[in-house]
């Protein structure tokens, strides 16, 4: 309605002005009309500018709402789609178009930046009298939302199959990743935990001391988790955790042992919550490939170090990571799990409960005694007859034996293993064959330390430092599995790994997975573990660096400004 009246008024005034130009009556009237016309043009221009501002304000207001919605971290749609959808519902005095500022629009894992421009052409009513037929309306809006703090767990396979060029390629790629995501910035914090794994995951002593464990031995710092544990993201520090015993499955008695299931070297340990590029890269460069594959245990620890239940570790380290890991609902924090492997999960073993702690079935008996020893010497009238007398029994008329009895100290001390199934005590020999046995344990049960006959009963951890499970079984006529049991089969480990990934994703942790020249079974598993297929990478030695670089671009902190 307003625009029709304005058009009528403009047409009427134009008609009057034309008549006035032809009317020559009175010069003073010319002055009045010219003044009136000037005032009319100024007032009309004001109307055009008011209309211009109304259109611009409407477009600007709605464009601001559109880009704010598109920049929300809760938004899942493409920014252009969100902006277009919002602006299609807007009605103004002019027809407008919207375009995205691609140079200033981006979506990453840590932030959304959206910039858009809306333009319109407004036809003028009064300014056209001065030759200005249109006014160009432009509205620009930018909005951003970011997650400045990153908590990352890098779970890296360092099993034996990763040796050679594979471990070298991994180290190069991981070092570049660290360089990319850690930025010197007072406004944000990026912390990275390195979790190397092979047959198990080794925990550094300072971190181990924070957890309640069985305390079987000081020679291993590896945990064993039950099926139910993998469905939980954290590891409760107050609940007693099962410890992987220190034992060898092969080797003879006190020789040839391989205590490799839980590596104690520094290179094999977790590095929690580091913000130092130098320290992280030193750790990565120290990695050594050895052992079998336990991706399920690596995933469990990777998730656990992102769970708030591990904040005691951060508090123990102190400094800028004292409050890490933060709560899942903490604003401005993104938690990321990167899980990489080149192989499939293997079967893993533990000692049966009866062979883990407490008094064992193995003894050492001190048995030193004085015994009479009789020696026999052949005496013949002719020396050459002795051989025939001793070996053939000839020349007995000319030869005889002379005896000499002496007292000697004889040491029959030894190790004995009791087998309850038959009540026998087996003497330990070399650990590769069955020992001689008796129904009673030699020695004197009343003897005290230092006395002859003293019986020492070892603890199970002491036993396994002396002999392997193979040697123990062979000594008593059994196999290596007599004392061992499976705590996760290959298929069970796969299921546990999926449970760990599900626990991560259900708590908002973004999961990336990398299959590094892995078998198809591992590829299938890693695809299921990843947050989405776009978070899964299937690479070989030559392009693992590309995978880590792609992940780095997704998770690096962006400084978004409005």
Short mmCIF file of C-alpha atoms in Angstrom, two decimals, residues 211-515:
data_model
loop_
_atom_site.label_atom_id
_atom_site.label_comp_id
_atom_site.label_asym_id
_atom_site.label_seq_id
_atom_site.Cartn_x
_atom_site.Cartn_y
_atom_site.Cartn_z
CA UNK A 211 46.02 -47.43 40.92
CA UNK A 212 45.03 -50.20 43.31
CA UNK A 213 46.51 -53.46 42.00
CA UNK A 214 47.13 -56.98 43.26
CA UNK A 215 50.78 -56.27 44.01
CA UNK A 216 51.95 -59.66 42.73
CA UNK A 217 55.34 -58.43 41.61
CA UNK A 218 57.33 -55.28 40.95
CA UNK A 219 58.59 -56.72 37.65
CA UNK A 220 55.44 -56.01 35.63
CA UNK A 221 53.09 -53.05 35.36
CA UNK A 222 50.40 -54.41 33.04
CA UNK A 223 46.71 -54.92 33.81
CA UNK A 224 44.25 -57.60 32.75
CA UNK A 225 40.66 -56.51 32.10
CA UNK A 226 37.47 -58.55 32.15
CA UNK A 227 34.81 -58.39 29.42
CA UNK A 228 32.68 -55.97 31.45
CA UNK A 229 35.61 -53.57 31.91
CA UNK A 230 35.72 -52.76 28.21
CA UNK A 231 32.16 -51.42 28.25
CA UNK A 232 33.26 -48.78 30.76
CA UNK A 233 35.31 -45.83 29.51
CA UNK A 234 37.42 -45.43 32.64
CA UNK A 235 39.56 -47.46 35.05
CA UNK A 236 38.59 -46.98 38.67
CA UNK A 237 41.71 -46.14 40.68
CA UNK A 238 40.18 -47.36 43.94
CA UNK A 239 39.12 -50.79 42.63
CA UNK A 240 41.82 -53.48 42.75
CA UNK A 241 42.93 -54.23 39.20
CA UNK A 242 44.17 -57.63 38.08
CA UNK A 243 47.90 -57.60 37.37
CA UNK A 244 49.59 -59.55 34.59
CA UNK A 245 52.05 -61.88 36.40
CA UNK A 246 55.75 -61.94 35.68
CA UNK A 247 56.26 -65.32 34.10
CA UNK A 248 57.67 -67.05 31.05
CA UNK A 249 55.92 -69.69 29.00
CA UNK A 250 59.16 -71.24 27.72
CA UNK A 251 62.68 -72.02 28.86
CA UNK A 252 64.34 -74.57 31.17
CA UNK A 253 64.84 -74.41 34.90
CA UNK A 254 66.48 -71.03 35.62
CA UNK A 255 67.56 -70.69 31.97
CA UNK A 256 66.19 -69.48 28.63
CA UNK A 257 63.18 -67.55 29.91
CA UNK A 258 61.22 -64.98 27.91
CA UNK A 259 59.39 -62.51 30.15
CA UNK A 260 58.00 -60.58 27.18
CA UNK A 261 54.27 -60.36 27.86
CA UNK A 262 54.72 -57.12 29.82
CA UNK A 263 57.68 -55.09 28.70
CA UNK A 264 59.40 -53.11 31.40
CA UNK A 265 61.56 -50.90 29.16
CA UNK A 266 60.79 -47.19 29.16
CA UNK A 267 60.07 -47.13 25.41
CA UNK A 268 57.13 -49.51 25.95
CA UNK A 269 55.42 -47.42 28.64
CA UNK A 270 52.50 -45.03 28.30
CA UNK A 271 53.30 -41.32 28.16
CA UNK A 272 50.25 -39.56 29.64
CA UNK A 273 49.09 -35.98 29.03
CA UNK A 274 52.10 -34.31 27.46
CA UNK A 275 51.96 -30.84 25.93
CA UNK A 276 55.61 -30.83 24.87
CA UNK A 277 56.38 -31.42 21.21
CA UNK A 278 59.96 -32.35 22.10
CA UNK A 279 58.97 -34.90 24.76
CA UNK A 280 56.30 -36.46 22.58
CA UNK A 281 58.58 -36.79 19.59
CA UNK A 282 61.36 -38.23 21.74
CA UNK A 283 58.89 -40.83 22.96
CA UNK A 284 57.71 -41.64 19.45
CA UNK A 285 61.28 -41.98 18.17
CA UNK A 286 62.11 -44.44 20.99
CA UNK A 287 59.41 -46.95 20.03
CA UNK A 288 60.60 -50.51 19.34
CA UNK A 289 58.58 -53.14 17.47
CA UNK A 290 58.30 -56.49 19.27
CA UNK A 291 55.63 -58.84 20.59
CA UNK A 292 52.13 -59.82 19.47
CA UNK A 293 49.02 -57.68 18.95
CA UNK A 294 46.54 -56.60 21.64
CA UNK A 295 44.58 -53.72 20.10
CA UNK A 296 41.78 -54.27 22.61
CA UNK A 297 44.05 -53.44 25.54
CA UNK A 298 45.53 -50.47 23.68
CA UNK A 299 42.03 -49.15 22.96
CA UNK A 300 41.02 -49.64 26.60
CA UNK A 301 43.90 -47.53 27.86
CA UNK A 302 43.45 -44.92 25.13
CA UNK A 303 39.83 -44.37 26.16
CA UNK A 304 40.68 -44.52 29.87
CA UNK A 305 43.14 -41.65 29.50
CA UNK A 306 40.34 -39.49 28.10
CA UNK A 307 37.95 -40.41 30.91
CA UNK A 308 37.61 -38.12 33.96
CA UNK A 309 38.43 -41.09 36.22
CA UNK A 310 42.07 -40.63 35.16
CA UNK A 311 42.29 -37.04 36.40
CA UNK A 312 44.37 -38.31 39.30
CA UNK A 313 47.11 -38.90 36.73
CA UNK A 314 46.89 -35.32 35.52
CA UNK A 315 46.85 -34.03 39.08
CA UNK A 316 49.98 -36.06 39.84
CA UNK A 317 51.79 -34.58 36.84
CA UNK A 318 50.56 -31.10 37.77
CA UNK A 319 51.09 -27.86 35.91
CA UNK A 320 48.88 -27.10 32.94
CA UNK A 321 47.55 -30.68 32.76
CA UNK A 322 46.54 -30.84 36.43
CA UNK A 323 42.83 -30.77 35.53
CA UNK A 324 43.07 -33.29 32.67
CA UNK A 325 41.11 -35.30 31.67
CA UNK A 326 38.15 -32.96 31.94
CA UNK A 327 34.53 -34.03 32.27
CA UNK A 328 32.66 -35.12 29.18
CA UNK A 329 30.22 -32.23 29.53
CA UNK A 330 32.97 -29.63 29.87
CA UNK A 331 32.47 -26.91 27.26
CA UNK A 332 35.28 -26.02 24.91
CA UNK A 333 36.96 -29.45 25.04
CA UNK A 334 37.24 -32.06 22.31
CA UNK A 335 38.41 -35.61 23.11
CA UNK A 336 39.96 -37.67 20.31
CA UNK A 337 41.06 -41.30 20.14
CA UNK A 338 43.39 -42.41 17.33
CA UNK A 339 43.75 -46.19 17.10
CA UNK A 340 46.25 -47.66 14.67
CA UNK A 341 47.24 -51.28 13.96
CA UNK A 342 48.79 -53.42 11.26
CA UNK A 343 47.52 -56.78 12.48
CA UNK A 344 44.74 -58.80 14.01
CA UNK A 345 44.28 -59.44 17.70
CA UNK A 346 45.96 -62.54 19.09
CA UNK A 347 45.10 -64.85 21.99
CA UNK A 348 46.46 -63.70 25.36
CA UNK A 349 47.27 -65.70 28.46
CA UNK A 350 47.32 -65.41 32.23
CA UNK A 351 48.13 -67.73 35.12
CA UNK A 352 45.25 -69.65 36.66
CA UNK A 353 44.07 -68.24 39.96
CA UNK A 354 45.67 -71.10 41.94
CA UNK A 355 49.11 -70.21 40.55
CA UNK A 356 49.16 -66.42 40.93
CA UNK A 357 49.84 -65.55 44.56
CA UNK A 358 50.42 -67.00 47.99
CA UNK A 359 52.36 -70.14 48.96
CA UNK A 360 53.26 -72.33 46.00
CA UNK A 361 53.69 -76.09 45.61
CA UNK A 362 57.41 -75.81 45.08
CA UNK A 363 60.01 -76.33 47.80
CA UNK A 364 63.72 -76.26 48.26
CA UNK A 365 65.06 -78.82 50.73
CA UNK A 366 68.51 -78.58 52.32
CA UNK A 367 69.75 -82.17 52.52
CA UNK A 368 73.46 -82.37 53.36
CA UNK A 369 74.63 -85.52 55.20
CA UNK A 370 77.73 -87.49 56.14
CA UNK A 371 77.80 -90.89 54.42
CA UNK A 372 80.21 -93.84 54.46
CA UNK A 373 81.70 -94.47 51.06
CA UNK A 374 83.38 -97.82 50.37
CA UNK A 375 85.96 -98.07 47.61
CA UNK A 376 87.16 -101.34 46.10
CA UNK A 377 90.61 -101.96 44.60
CA UNK A 378 91.69 -105.11 42.71
CA UNK A 379 95.05 -106.58 43.76
CA UNK A 380 96.76 -109.31 41.65
CA UNK A 381 100.10 -111.04 41.75
CA UNK A 382 100.70 -109.71 38.27
CA UNK A 383 99.51 -106.26 37.23
CA UNK A 384 98.40 -107.38 33.80
CA UNK A 385 95.85 -109.69 35.40
CA UNK A 386 93.83 -106.81 36.98
CA UNK A 387 91.91 -105.92 33.82
CA UNK A 388 90.84 -109.49 33.23
CA UNK A 389 89.90 -109.94 36.86
CA UNK A 390 87.78 -106.79 36.96
CA UNK A 391 86.15 -107.13 33.54
CA UNK A 392 86.08 -110.89 32.96
CA UNK A 393 86.40 -112.44 36.42
CA UNK A 394 89.48 -114.42 35.44
CA UNK A 395 92.58 -115.16 37.60
CA UNK A 396 90.60 -115.21 40.84
CA UNK A 397 93.23 -117.52 42.28
CA UNK A 398 95.83 -114.81 41.80
CA UNK A 399 93.65 -111.77 42.52
CA UNK A 400 91.32 -110.34 45.23
CA UNK A 401 89.57 -107.08 46.19
CA UNK A 402 90.73 -104.88 49.04
CA UNK A 403 88.12 -102.45 50.50
CA UNK A 404 88.60 -98.98 51.96
CA UNK A 405 85.74 -97.16 53.76
CA UNK A 406 85.75 -93.35 54.17
CA UNK A 407 83.19 -90.79 55.40
CA UNK A 408 82.18 -88.05 52.91
CA UNK A 409 79.77 -85.12 52.85
CA UNK A 410 76.99 -85.69 50.31
CA UNK A 411 74.68 -82.82 49.18
CA UNK A 412 71.30 -84.08 47.99
CA UNK A 413 69.65 -80.65 48.31
CA UNK A 414 67.18 -79.80 45.58
CA UNK A 415 63.90 -78.34 44.36
CA UNK A 416 60.69 -80.36 44.61
CA UNK A 417 57.22 -79.77 43.18
CA UNK A 418 54.15 -81.24 44.81
CA UNK A 419 51.40 -82.51 42.53
CA UNK A 420 48.10 -82.74 44.47
CA UNK A 421 46.42 -84.91 41.83
CA UNK A 422 48.59 -87.90 42.82
CA UNK A 423 50.23 -86.78 46.06
CA UNK A 424 53.77 -87.05 44.67
CA UNK A 425 56.80 -84.82 45.05
CA UNK A 426 58.81 -84.42 41.83
CA UNK A 427 62.43 -83.40 41.96
CA UNK A 428 63.22 -80.61 39.50
CA UNK A 429 65.95 -81.37 37.03
CA UNK A 430 66.57 -79.22 33.93
CA UNK A 431 62.95 -78.22 33.38
CA UNK A 432 62.65 -80.13 30.12
CA UNK A 433 61.76 -83.60 31.42
CA UNK A 434 59.89 -85.30 34.25
CA UNK A 435 61.78 -85.55 37.52
CA UNK A 436 62.08 -88.49 39.89
CA UNK A 437 59.35 -88.58 42.49
CA UNK A 438 58.47 -89.85 45.95
CA UNK A 439 55.42 -89.84 48.18
CA UNK A 440 57.08 -87.68 50.82
CA UNK A 441 59.05 -84.47 50.79
CA UNK A 442 62.66 -85.00 51.88
CA UNK A 443 63.99 -82.98 54.79
CA UNK A 444 62.79 -82.18 58.26
CA UNK A 445 59.62 -80.05 58.60
CA UNK A 446 60.73 -79.05 62.12
CA UNK A 447 64.09 -77.72 60.95
CA UNK A 448 64.62 -73.98 60.93
CA UNK A 449 66.63 -71.84 58.56
CA UNK A 450 70.30 -72.81 58.61
CA UNK A 451 69.62 -76.34 59.82
CA UNK A 452 69.94 -79.44 57.70
CA UNK A 453 66.62 -80.64 56.38
CA UNK A 454 65.13 -77.13 56.28
CA UNK A 455 62.24 -76.91 53.79
CA UNK A 456 61.66 -73.60 51.97
CA UNK A 457 58.18 -73.07 50.52
CA UNK A 458 58.30 -70.45 47.73
CA UNK A 459 55.56 -68.02 46.76
CA UNK A 460 54.15 -68.32 43.25
CA UNK A 461 55.79 -65.11 42.00
CA UNK A 462 59.13 -66.52 43.22
CA UNK A 463 58.49 -69.79 41.39
CA UNK A 464 57.84 -68.05 38.06
CA UNK A 465 61.07 -66.13 38.28
CA UNK A 466 62.92 -69.48 38.40
CA UNK A 467 61.05 -71.61 35.90
CA UNK A 468 58.66 -71.34 32.99
CA UNK A 469 55.13 -72.72 32.89
CA UNK A 470 56.45 -75.19 30.33
CA UNK A 471 59.20 -76.36 32.71
CA UNK A 472 56.80 -76.60 35.61
CA UNK A 473 54.41 -78.76 33.64
CA UNK A 474 57.12 -81.01 32.19
CA UNK A 475 58.63 -81.65 35.62
CA UNK A 476 55.39 -83.15 36.93
CA UNK A 477 54.37 -84.82 33.69
CA UNK A 478 51.93 -82.17 32.46
CA UNK A 479 51.83 -79.60 29.63
CA UNK A 480 52.49 -75.85 29.74
CA UNK A 481 48.75 -75.20 30.08
CA UNK A 482 48.68 -76.88 33.50
CA UNK A 483 49.25 -73.47 35.15
CA UNK A 484 48.09 -71.14 32.35
CA UNK A 485 44.70 -70.04 31.06
CA UNK A 486 43.38 -67.80 28.28
CA UNK A 487 42.13 -64.40 29.39
CA UNK A 488 41.14 -63.31 25.89
CA UNK A 489 40.96 -65.32 22.70
CA UNK A 490 41.40 -63.57 19.36
CA UNK A 491 37.65 -63.30 18.79
CA UNK A 492 37.06 -62.23 22.37
CA UNK A 493 39.69 -59.52 21.99
CA UNK A 494 37.89 -58.25 18.88
CA UNK A 495 34.61 -57.97 20.80
CA UNK A 496 36.36 -56.21 23.68
CA UNK A 497 37.93 -53.73 21.30
CA UNK A 498 34.53 -52.88 19.81
CA UNK A 499 33.14 -52.42 23.33
CA UNK A 500 35.96 -49.99 24.15
CA UNK A 501 35.26 -48.00 20.98
CA UNK A 502 31.53 -47.94 21.75
CA UNK A 503 32.22 -46.67 25.25
CA UNK A 504 34.29 -43.88 23.72
CA UNK A 505 31.74 -42.86 21.12
CA UNK A 506 28.82 -42.94 23.56
CA UNK A 507 30.66 -40.34 25.65
CA UNK A 508 31.35 -37.99 22.75
CA UNK A 509 34.93 -39.09 22.06
CA UNK A 510 35.72 -38.85 18.35
CA UNK A 511 37.38 -42.08 17.21
CA UNK A 512 39.78 -42.26 14.26
CA UNK A 513 41.19 -45.61 13.14
CA UNK A 514 44.07 -46.47 10.83
CA UNK A 515 44.55 -49.87 9.18
#
